[in-house]
PDB file of C-alpha atoms in Angstrom:
ATOM      1  CA  UNK A  23     118.172 104.283 106.379  1.00  0.00           C
ATOM      2  CA  UNK A  24     117.996 106.775 103.897  1.00  0.00           C
ATOM      3  CA  UNK A  25     120.651 104.871 101.734  1.00  0.00           C
ATOM      4  CA  UNK A  26     118.518 101.670 102.042  1.00  0.00           C
ATOM      5  CA  UNK A  27     115.348 103.707 100.874  1.00  0.00           C
ATOM      6  CA  UNK A  28     117.091 105.393  97.917  1.00  0.00           C
ATOM      7  CA  UNK A  29     115.517 104.378  94.466  1.00  0.00           C
ATOM      8  CA  UNK A  30     118.601 102.604  93.307  1.00  0.00           C
ATOM      9  CA  UNK A  31     118.449 100.534  96.623  1.00  0.00           C
ATOM     10  CA  UNK A  32     114.755  99.641  96.181  1.00  0.00           C
ATOM     11  CA  UNK A  33     115.303  98.487  92.788  1.00  0.00           C
ATOM     12  CA  UNK A  34     118.434  96.400  93.487  1.00  0.00           C
ATOM     13  CA  UNK A  35     116.920  94.730  96.798  1.00  0.00           C
ATOM     14  CA  UNK A  36     113.596  95.695  97.524  1.00  0.00           C
ATOM     15  CA  UNK A  37     113.057  93.122 100.445  1.00  0.00           C
ATOM     16  CA  UNK A  38     116.119  94.709 102.412  1.00  0.00           C
ATOM     17  CA  UNK A  39     114.819  98.182 101.684  1.00  0.00           C
ATOM     18  CA  UNK A  40     111.301  97.175 103.219  1.00  0.00           C
ATOM     19  CA  UNK A  41     113.086  95.043 106.222  1.00  0.00           C
ATOM     20  CA  UNK A  42     115.974  96.905 107.019  1.00  0.00           C
ATOM     21  CA  UNK A  43     114.886 100.584 106.055  1.00  0.00           C
ATOM     22  CA  UNK A  44     111.188 100.458 107.071  1.00  0.00           C
ATOM     23  CA  UNK A  45     110.304  97.692 109.165  1.00  0.00           C
ATOM     24  CA  UNK A  46     113.134  97.401 111.500  1.00  0.00           C
ATOM     25  CA  UNK A  47     113.603 101.134 112.458  1.00  0.00           C
ATOM     26  CA  UNK A  48     109.793 101.119 113.129  1.00  0.00           C
ATOM     27  CA  UNK A  49     110.308  97.993 115.523  1.00  0.00           C
ATOM     28  CA  UNK A  50     113.079  99.709 117.217  1.00  0.00           C
ATOM     29  CA  UNK A  51     111.160 103.219 117.808  1.00  0.00           C
ATOM     30  CA  UNK A  52     108.400 100.806 119.361  1.00  0.00           C
ATOM     31  CA  UNK A  53     110.721  99.026 121.736  1.00  0.00           C
ATOM     32  CA  UNK A  54     112.263 102.330 122.689  1.00  0.00           C
ATOM     33  CA  UNK A  55     108.679 103.738 123.620  1.00  0.00           C
ATOM     34  CA  UNK A  56     109.072 106.500 120.986  1.00  0.00           C
ATOM     35  CA  UNK A  57     106.150 105.028 119.233  1.00  0.00           C
ATOM     36  CA  UNK A  58     103.014 104.163 121.191  1.00  0.00           C
ATOM     37  CA  UNK A  59     102.325 100.630 120.418  1.00  0.00           C
ATOM     38  CA  UNK A  60      99.377 100.186 122.657  1.00  0.00           C
ATOM     39  CA  UNK A  61      97.466 102.098 119.569  1.00  0.00           C
ATOM     40  CA  UNK A  62      97.499 100.681 116.028  1.00  0.00           C
ATOM     41  CA  UNK A  63      99.389 102.361 113.393  1.00  0.00           C
ATOM     42  CA  UNK A  64      98.733 101.948 109.924  1.00  0.00           C
ATOM     43  CA  UNK A  65     100.774 101.412 106.677  1.00  0.00           C
ATOM     44  CA  UNK A  66      98.648 102.406 103.286  1.00  0.00           C
ATOM     45  CA  UNK A  67      99.367 100.988 100.210  1.00  0.00           C
ATOM     46  CA  UNK A  68      97.211 102.544  97.542  1.00  0.00           C
ATOM     47  CA  UNK A  69      96.207 101.368  94.050  1.00  0.00           C
ATOM     48  CA  UNK A  70      97.482  97.692  93.921  1.00  0.00           C
ATOM     49  CA  UNK A  71      95.828  97.338  90.701  1.00  0.00           C
ATOM     50  CA  UNK A  72      98.021 100.218  89.310  1.00  0.00           C
ATOM     51  CA  UNK A  73     101.206  98.466  90.207  1.00  0.00           C
ATOM     52  CA  UNK A  74      99.979  95.562  88.557  1.00  0.00           C
ATOM     53  CA  UNK A  75     100.209  97.020  85.361  1.00  0.00           C
ATOM     54  CA  UNK A  76     103.709  97.575  85.640  1.00  0.00           C
ATOM     55  CA  UNK A  77     104.415  93.681  87.011  1.00  0.00           C
ATOM     56  CA  UNK A  78     107.864  92.458  86.485  1.00  0.00           C
ATOM     57  CA  UNK A  79     108.173  89.204  83.837  1.00  0.00           C
ATOM     58  CA  UNK A  80     109.902  87.573  86.910  1.00  0.00           C
ATOM     59  CA  UNK A  81     109.597  87.834  90.727  1.00  0.00           C
ATOM     60  CA  UNK A  82     107.120  88.995  92.989  1.00  0.00           C
ATOM     61  CA  UNK A  83     104.009  91.042  92.031  1.00  0.00           C
ATOM     62  CA  UNK A  84     103.442  93.856  94.817  1.00  0.00           C
ATOM     63  CA  UNK A  85     100.867  91.924  96.476  1.00  0.00           C
ATOM     64  CA  UNK A  86     103.014  88.740  96.374  1.00  0.00           C
ATOM     65  CA  UNK A  87     105.717  90.909  97.860  1.00  0.00           C
ATOM     66  CA  UNK A  88     103.579  92.159 100.739  1.00  0.00           C
ATOM     67  CA  UNK A  89     102.205  88.621 101.704  1.00  0.00           C
ATOM     68  CA  UNK A  90     105.888  87.458 101.753  1.00  0.00           C
ATOM     69  CA  UNK A  91     106.935  89.969 104.243  1.00  0.00           C
ATOM     70  CA  UNK A  92     103.851  90.055 106.350  1.00  0.00           C
ATOM     71  CA  UNK A  93     105.235  87.783 108.986  1.00  0.00           C
ATOM     72  CA  UNK A  94     108.113  90.432 109.581  1.00  0.00           C
ATOM     73  CA  UNK A  95     105.230  93.276 110.186  1.00  0.00           C
ATOM     74  CA  UNK A  96     105.199  94.146 114.037  1.00  0.00           C
ATOM     75  CA  UNK A  97     101.780  93.431 115.445  1.00  0.00           C
ATOM     76  CA  UNK A  98     100.821  97.072 116.097  1.00  0.00           C
ATOM     77  CA  UNK A  99     101.705  97.833 112.518  1.00  0.00           C
ATOM     78  CA  UNK A 100      98.591  97.440 110.196  1.00  0.00           C
ATOM     79  CA  UNK A 101      98.490  97.098 106.431  1.00  0.00           C
ATOM     80  CA  UNK A 102      95.867  98.731 104.625  1.00  0.00           C
ATOM     81  CA  UNK A 103      95.766  98.031 100.609  1.00  0.00           C
ATOM     82  CA  UNK A 104      93.443  99.636  98.081  1.00  0.00           C
ATOM     83  CA  UNK A 105      92.526  98.528  94.575  1.00  0.00           C
ATOM     84  CA  UNK A 106      89.774  98.791  92.409  1.00  0.00           C
ATOM     85  CA  UNK A 107      86.567  96.785  92.912  1.00  0.00           C
ATOM     86  CA  UNK A 108      86.570  95.017  89.648  1.00  0.00           C
ATOM     87  CA  UNK A 109      90.180  94.100  89.984  1.00  0.00           C
ATOM     88  CA  UNK A 110      89.988  92.215  93.267  1.00  0.00           C
ATOM     89  CA  UNK A 111      91.406  89.044  91.978  1.00  0.00           C
ATOM     90  CA  UNK A 112      94.657  90.966  92.319  1.00  0.00           C
ATOM     91  CA  UNK A 113      94.604  90.782  96.036  1.00  0.00           C
ATOM     92  CA  UNK A 114      93.424  87.275  96.383  1.00  0.00           C
ATOM     93  CA  UNK A 115      96.870  86.293  97.948  1.00  0.00           C
ATOM     94  CA  UNK A 116      96.300  88.832 100.721  1.00  0.00           C
ATOM     95  CA  UNK A 117      94.851  87.442 103.937  1.00  0.00           C
ATOM     96  CA  UNK A 118      92.896  90.341 104.853  1.00  0.00           C
ATOM     97  CA  UNK A 119      89.486  91.693 105.946  1.00  0.00           C
ATOM     98  CA  UNK A 120      87.707  93.379 102.879  1.00  0.00           C
ATOM     99  CA  UNK A 121      85.676  96.389 102.912  1.00  0.00           C
ATOM    100  CA  UNK A 122      83.882  97.708  99.809  1.00  0.00           C
ATOM    101  CA  UNK A 123      83.813 101.505  99.523  1.00  0.00           C
ATOM    102  CA  UNK A 124      81.404 101.699  96.538  1.00  0.00           C
ATOM    103  CA  UNK A 125      78.954  98.995  97.180  1.00  0.00           C
ATOM    104  CA  UNK A 126      76.074 101.230  97.751  1.00  0.00           C
ATOM    105  CA  UNK A 127      73.762  98.428  97.641  1.00  0.00           C
ATOM    106  CA  UNK A 128      74.962  96.478 100.694  1.00  0.00           C
ATOM    107  CA  UNK A 129      76.096  99.323 102.810  1.00  0.00           C
ATOM    108  CA  UNK A 130      73.834 102.721 103.289  1.00  0.00           C
ATOM    109  CA  UNK A 131      76.386 104.527 105.004  1.00  0.00           C
ATOM    110  CA  UNK A 132      78.455 105.168 101.867  1.00  0.00           C
ATOM    111  CA  UNK A 133      75.599 107.064 100.571  1.00  0.00           C
ATOM    112  CA  UNK A 134      75.228 108.817 103.364  1.00  0.00           C
ATOM    113  CA  UNK A 135      78.801 109.897 103.271  1.00  0.00           C
ATOM    114  CA  UNK A 136      78.626 110.949  99.978  1.00  0.00           C
ATOM    115  CA  UNK A 137      75.362 113.062 100.797  1.00  0.00           C
ATOM    116  CA  UNK A 138      77.201 114.693 103.922  1.00  0.00           C
ATOM    117  CA  UNK A 139      80.280 115.719 101.803  1.00  0.00           C
ATOM    118  CA  UNK A 140      77.704 117.359  99.088  1.00  0.00           C
ATOM    119  CA  UNK A 141      75.643 119.203 101.450  1.00  0.00           C
ATOM    120  CA  UNK A 142      78.814 120.256 103.267  1.00  0.00           C
ATOM    121  CA  UNK A 143      80.576 121.427 100.027  1.00  0.00           C
ATOM    122  CA  UNK A 144      77.333 123.390  99.248  1.00  0.00           C
ATOM    123  CA  UNK A 145      77.113 124.976 102.650  1.00  0.00           C
ATOM    124  CA  UNK A 146      80.806 126.135 102.705  1.00  0.00           C
ATOM    125  CA  UNK A 147      80.762 127.519  98.970  1.00  0.00           C
ATOM    126  CA  UNK A 148      78.849 130.621  97.980  1.00  0.00           C
ATOM    127  CA  UNK A 149      79.985 130.192  94.336  1.00  0.00           C
ATOM    128  CA  UNK A 150      78.341 126.646  94.325  1.00  0.00           C
ATOM    129  CA  UNK A 151      75.165 127.904  96.072  1.00  0.00           C
ATOM    130  CA  UNK A 152      75.089 130.903  93.798  1.00  0.00           C
ATOM    131  CA  UNK A 153      75.146 128.596  90.702  1.00  0.00           C
ATOM    132  CA  UNK A 154      72.245 125.960  91.830  1.00  0.00           C
ATOM    133  CA  UNK A 155      70.536 128.343  93.718  1.00  0.00           C
ATOM    134  CA  UNK A 156      69.550 128.389  97.292  1.00  0.00           C
ATOM    135  CA  UNK A 157      66.211 126.559  96.905  1.00  0.00           C
ATOM    136  CA  UNK A 158      66.434 123.540  99.479  1.00  0.00           C
ATOM    137  CA  UNK A 159      64.162 121.456  97.148  1.00  0.00           C
ATOM    138  CA  UNK A 160      66.758 121.848  94.130  1.00  0.00           C
ATOM    139  CA  UNK A 161      69.889 121.087  96.506  1.00  0.00           C
ATOM    140  CA  UNK A 162      68.277 117.901  97.619  1.00  0.00           C
ATOM    141  CA  UNK A 163      67.202 116.648  94.263  1.00  0.00           C
ATOM    142  CA  UNK A 164      70.987 117.743  92.883  1.00  0.00           C
ATOM    143  CA  UNK A 165      72.209 115.836  96.353  1.00  0.00           C
ATOM    144  CA  UNK A 166      70.254 112.875  95.155  1.00  0.00           C
ATOM    145  CA  UNK A 167      71.314 112.912  91.650  1.00  0.00           C
ATOM    146  CA  UNK A 168      74.972 113.016  92.544  1.00  0.00           C
ATOM    147  CA  UNK A 169      74.750 110.156  94.920  1.00  0.00           C
ATOM    148  CA  UNK A 170      72.776 108.052  92.410  1.00  0.00           C
ATOM    149  CA  UNK A 171      75.500 108.936  89.590  1.00  0.00           C
ATOM    150  CA  UNK A 172      78.401 108.373  92.108  1.00  0.00           C
ATOM    151  CA  UNK A 173      77.474 105.041  93.518  1.00  0.00           C
ATOM    152  CA  UNK A 174      80.492 105.887  96.412  1.00  0.00           C
ATOM    153  CA  UNK A 175      82.736 107.598  94.029  1.00  0.00           C
ATOM    154  CA  UNK A 176      84.114 110.580  95.926  1.00  0.00           C
ATOM    155  CA  UNK A 177      86.133 111.514  92.976  1.00  0.00           C
ATOM    156  CA  UNK A 178      83.079 111.972  90.692  1.00  0.00           C
ATOM    157  CA  UNK A 179      81.353 113.914  93.214  1.00  0.00           C
ATOM    158  CA  UNK A 180      84.446 116.333  93.959  1.00  0.00           C
ATOM    159  CA  UNK A 181      85.355 117.023  90.406  1.00  0.00           C
ATOM    160  CA  UNK A 182      81.675 118.028  89.674  1.00  0.00           C
ATOM    161  CA  UNK A 183      81.564 120.409  92.467  1.00  0.00           C
ATOM    162  CA  UNK A 184      84.828 121.542  91.523  1.00  0.00           C
ATOM    163  CA  UNK A 185      83.547 122.554  88.181  1.00  0.00           C
ATOM    164  CA  UNK A 186      80.168 124.003  89.670  1.00  0.00           C
ATOM    165  CA  UNK A 187      82.315 126.015  92.017  1.00  0.00           C
ATOM    166  CA  UNK A 188      84.785 127.498  89.332  1.00  0.00           C
ATOM    167  CA  UNK A 189      81.534 128.280  87.254  1.00  0.00           C
ATOM    168  CA  UNK A 190      82.716 125.999  84.442  1.00  0.00           C
ATOM    169  CA  UNK A 191      79.214 124.215  84.652  1.00  0.00           C
ATOM    170  CA  UNK A 192      76.118 126.010  85.248  1.00  0.00           C
ATOM    171  CA  UNK A 193      72.958 124.095  86.224  1.00  0.00           C
ATOM    172  CA  UNK A 194      70.329 125.281  83.571  1.00  0.00           C
ATOM    173  CA  UNK A 195      67.494 122.758  84.516  1.00  0.00           C
ATOM    174  CA  UNK A 196      66.083 120.434  87.279  1.00  0.00           C
ATOM    175  CA  UNK A 197      67.144 117.516  85.263  1.00  0.00           C
ATOM    176  CA  UNK A 198      70.674 118.255  85.547  1.00  0.00           C
ATOM    177  CA  UNK A 199      71.269 117.088  82.043  1.00  0.00           C
ATOM    178  CA  UNK A 200      74.244 119.591  81.665  1.00  0.00           C
ATOM    179  CA  UNK A 201      76.068 117.471  84.163  1.00  0.00           C
ATOM    180  CA  UNK A 202      78.731 114.795  83.081  1.00  0.00           C
ATOM    181  CA  UNK A 203      76.980 111.441  83.823  1.00  0.00           C
ATOM    182  CA  UNK A 204      80.389 109.429  84.295  1.00  0.00           C
ATOM    183  CA  UNK A 205      83.990 110.256  85.229  1.00  0.00           C
ATOM    184  CA  UNK A 206      85.122 109.594  81.820  1.00  0.00           C
ATOM    185  CA  UNK A 207      82.756 112.537  80.714  1.00  0.00           C
ATOM    186  CA  UNK A 208      83.913 114.760  83.559  1.00  0.00           C
ATOM    187  CA  UNK A 209      87.638 114.258  82.183  1.00  0.00           C
ATOM    188  CA  UNK A 210      86.568 114.646  78.613  1.00  0.00           C
ATOM    189  CA  UNK A 211      84.974 118.123  79.478  1.00  0.00           C
ATOM    190  CA  UNK A 212      88.012 119.279  81.578  1.00  0.00           C
ATOM    191  CA  UNK A 213      90.114 118.559  78.739  1.00  0.00           C
ATOM    192  CA  UNK A 214      88.008 120.003  76.169  1.00  0.00           C
ATOM    193  CA  UNK A 215      87.619 123.229  78.297  1.00  0.00           C
ATOM    194  CA  UNK A 216      91.381 123.331  78.586  1.00  0.00           C
ATOM    195  CA  UNK A 217      92.174 122.579  75.068  1.00  0.00           C
ATOM    196  CA  UNK A 218      89.719 123.961  72.367  1.00  0.00           C
ATOM    197  CA  UNK A 219      91.280 122.066  69.403  1.00  0.00           C
ATOM    198  CA  UNK A 220      93.357 118.938  68.829  1.00  0.00           C
ATOM    199  CA  UNK A 221      96.129 121.248  67.738  1.00  0.00           C
ATOM    200  CA  UNK A 222      95.991 122.492  71.075  1.00  0.00           C
ATOM    201  CA  UNK A 223      96.306 119.436  72.918  1.00  0.00           C
ATOM    202  CA  UNK A 224      99.126 118.271  70.608  1.00  0.00           C
ATOM    203  CA  UNK A 225     101.254 120.842  71.984  1.00  0.00           C
ATOM    204  CA  UNK A 226     101.170 119.129  75.620  1.00  0.00           C
ATOM    205  CA  UNK A 227     100.482 115.556  74.529  1.00  0.00           C
ATOM    206  CA  UNK A 228     103.944 114.240  74.304  1.00  0.00           C
ATOM    207  CA  UNK A 229     104.519 115.813  77.793  1.00  0.00           C
ATOM    208  CA  UNK A 230     101.936 114.063  79.517  1.00  0.00           C
ATOM    209  CA  UNK A 231     102.793 110.652  77.551  1.00  0.00           C
ATOM    210  CA  UNK A 232     106.250 110.835  78.935  1.00  0.00           C
ATOM    211  CA  UNK A 233     105.127 111.133  82.433  1.00  0.00           C
ATOM    212  CA  UNK A 234     102.422 108.410  82.237  1.00  0.00           C
ATOM    213  CA  UNK A 235     105.311 106.156  80.580  1.00  0.00           C
ATOM    214  CA  UNK A 236     107.847 106.889  83.348  1.00  0.00           C
ATOM    215  CA  UNK A 237     108.447 104.401  85.840  1.00  0.00           C
ATOM    216  CA  UNK A 238     109.955 106.968  88.029  1.00  0.00           C
ATOM    217  CA  UNK A 239     109.357 110.657  89.131  1.00  0.00           C
ATOM    218  CA  UNK A 240     111.136 113.157  87.428  1.00  0.00           C
ATOM    219  CA  UNK A 241     111.527 116.807  87.732  1.00  0.00           C
ATOM    220  CA  UNK A 242     110.935 119.396  85.304  1.00  0.00           C
ATOM    221  CA  UNK A 243     114.540 119.855  84.045  1.00  0.00           C
ATOM    222  CA  UNK A 244     114.700 115.885  83.147  1.00  0.00           C
ATOM    223  CA  UNK A 245     111.155 116.078  81.511  1.00  0.00           C
ATOM    224  CA  UNK A 246     112.562 118.834  79.261  1.00  0.00           C
ATOM    225  CA  UNK A 247     115.500 116.804  78.036  1.00  0.00           C
ATOM    226  CA  UNK A 248     113.303 113.648  77.598  1.00  0.00           C
ATOM    227  CA  UNK A 249     110.949 115.783  75.623  1.00  0.00           C
ATOM    228  CA  UNK A 250     113.924 117.233  73.449  1.00  0.00           C
ATOM    229  CA  UNK A 251     115.207 113.922  72.724  1.00  0.00           C
ATOM    230  CA  UNK A 252     112.149 113.287  70.795  1.00  0.00           C
ATOM    231  CA  UNK A 253     113.372 115.186  68.126  1.00  0.00           C
ATOM    232  CA  UNK A 254     116.983 114.942  66.052  1.00  0.00           C
ATOM    233  CA  UNK A 255     117.207 118.802  66.789  1.00  0.00           C
ATOM    234  CA  UNK A 256     115.429 120.365  69.851  1.00  0.00           C
ATOM    235  CA  UNK A 257     112.443 122.210  68.604  1.00  0.00           C
ATOM    236  CA  UNK A 258     111.180 123.821  71.615  1.00  0.00           C
ATOM    237  CA  UNK A 259     113.311 126.204  73.903  1.00  0.00           C
ATOM    238  CA  UNK A 260     113.316 126.045  77.707  1.00  0.00           C
ATOM    239  CA  UNK A 261     111.119 129.012  77.961  1.00  0.00           C
ATOM    240  CA  UNK A 262     108.661 127.416  75.389  1.00  0.00           C
ATOM    241  CA  UNK A 263     108.696 124.200  77.483  1.00  0.00           C
ATOM    242  CA  UNK A 264     107.833 126.060  80.545  1.00  0.00           C
ATOM    243  CA  UNK A 265     104.789 127.778  78.942  1.00  0.00           C
ATOM    244  CA  UNK A 266     103.282 124.635  77.714  1.00  0.00           C
ATOM    245  CA  UNK A 267     103.987 122.882  81.274  1.00  0.00           C
ATOM    246  CA  UNK A 268     102.238 125.931  82.697  1.00  0.00           C
ATOM    247  CA  UNK A 269      98.994 124.940  80.755  1.00  0.00           C
ATOM    248  CA  UNK A 270      98.758 121.583  82.161  1.00  0.00           C
ATOM    249  CA  UNK A 271     100.280 122.480  85.949  1.00  0.00           C
ATOM    250  CA  UNK A 272      96.893 121.638  87.016  1.00  0.00           C
ATOM    251  CA  UNK A 273      97.258 118.170  85.819  1.00  0.00           C
ATOM    252  CA  UNK A 274     101.039 117.557  86.153  1.00  0.00           C
ATOM    253  CA  UNK A 275     101.471 118.610  89.841  1.00  0.00           C
ATOM    254  CA  UNK A 276     104.988 119.413  91.186  1.00  0.00           C
ATOM    255  CA  UNK A 277     105.762 117.975  94.556  1.00  0.00           C
ATOM    256  CA  UNK A 278     107.603 119.737  97.447  1.00  0.00           C
ATOM    257  CA  UNK A 279     110.741 118.057  96.295  1.00  0.00           C
ATOM    258  CA  UNK A 280     110.473 119.067  92.716  1.00  0.00           C
ATOM    259  CA  UNK A 281     109.072 116.073  90.919  1.00  0.00           C
ATOM    260  CA  UNK A 282     106.082 115.750  89.018  1.00  0.00           C
ATOM    261  CA  UNK A 283     103.157 113.788  89.515  1.00  0.00           C
ATOM    262  CA  UNK A 284      99.965 113.293  87.118  1.00  0.00           C
ATOM    263  CA  UNK A 285      97.002 114.136  89.099  1.00  0.00           C
ATOM    264  CA  UNK A 286      94.112 111.551  89.152  1.00  0.00           C
ATOM    265  CA  UNK A 287      92.189 113.537  86.498  1.00  0.00           C
ATOM    266  CA  UNK A 288      95.077 113.843  84.248  1.00  0.00           C
ATOM    267  CA  UNK A 289      96.204 110.104  84.886  1.00  0.00           C
ATOM    268  CA  UNK A 290      92.534 108.879  84.050  1.00  0.00           C
ATOM    269  CA  UNK A 291      92.295 111.034  80.659  1.00  0.00           C
ATOM    270  CA  UNK A 292      95.634 110.425  78.967  1.00  0.00           C
TER     271      UNK A 292
END
């Protein structure tokens, strides 16, 4: 199974990797009673829209690939796919029930969830409470302001509250004009605080660009060799490279297996 799910095998024969490396073992475990098939299990495929940006010139898109193999899924295994609301046409082939997580006009539960999240964060963090004050009216106005701006986007709310918690943002008035109004402004603020000049950002720009362009996850050593290959003769030592990486470690996250992944804030800004 591990060989079937290796990256070379997935590239060479993705159908075999899915059928024989995932679905058949799951079906076998279900038949042996090692999976409780009386309860639904869920397989999540996140960001179909991002996969479409890397679609091949021939063969299936990711959505088309999933549609082709849906009949092979055991009945107790449900597929959940996500994509951006403005790119729903990419999922037109998928015969799924659709749920919107950002249509606040048609589902008031979305705004309620965001409200509960904000109030929970404020109640649990003394730093946020100290930043915005303990006046209940101010907390309520801030909550409503963020709910209106977020329109169901938890990432926007999370990043704003993270900035408030770290003290990177300070509430100065009841109008909340100091707060970024969009995700793009949040990203811009985060990078401006991290890199105070264009020259400072240029030190790490190529590192981020390599990770964004790479179709496979790389570890730090592989990333260093790719970075060094940009010059005829290496201009940066391993120690200097590690120092540059440490400056963006919050955005270029290292997984437990040592591979690197651009976090959401890093990917969106780059």
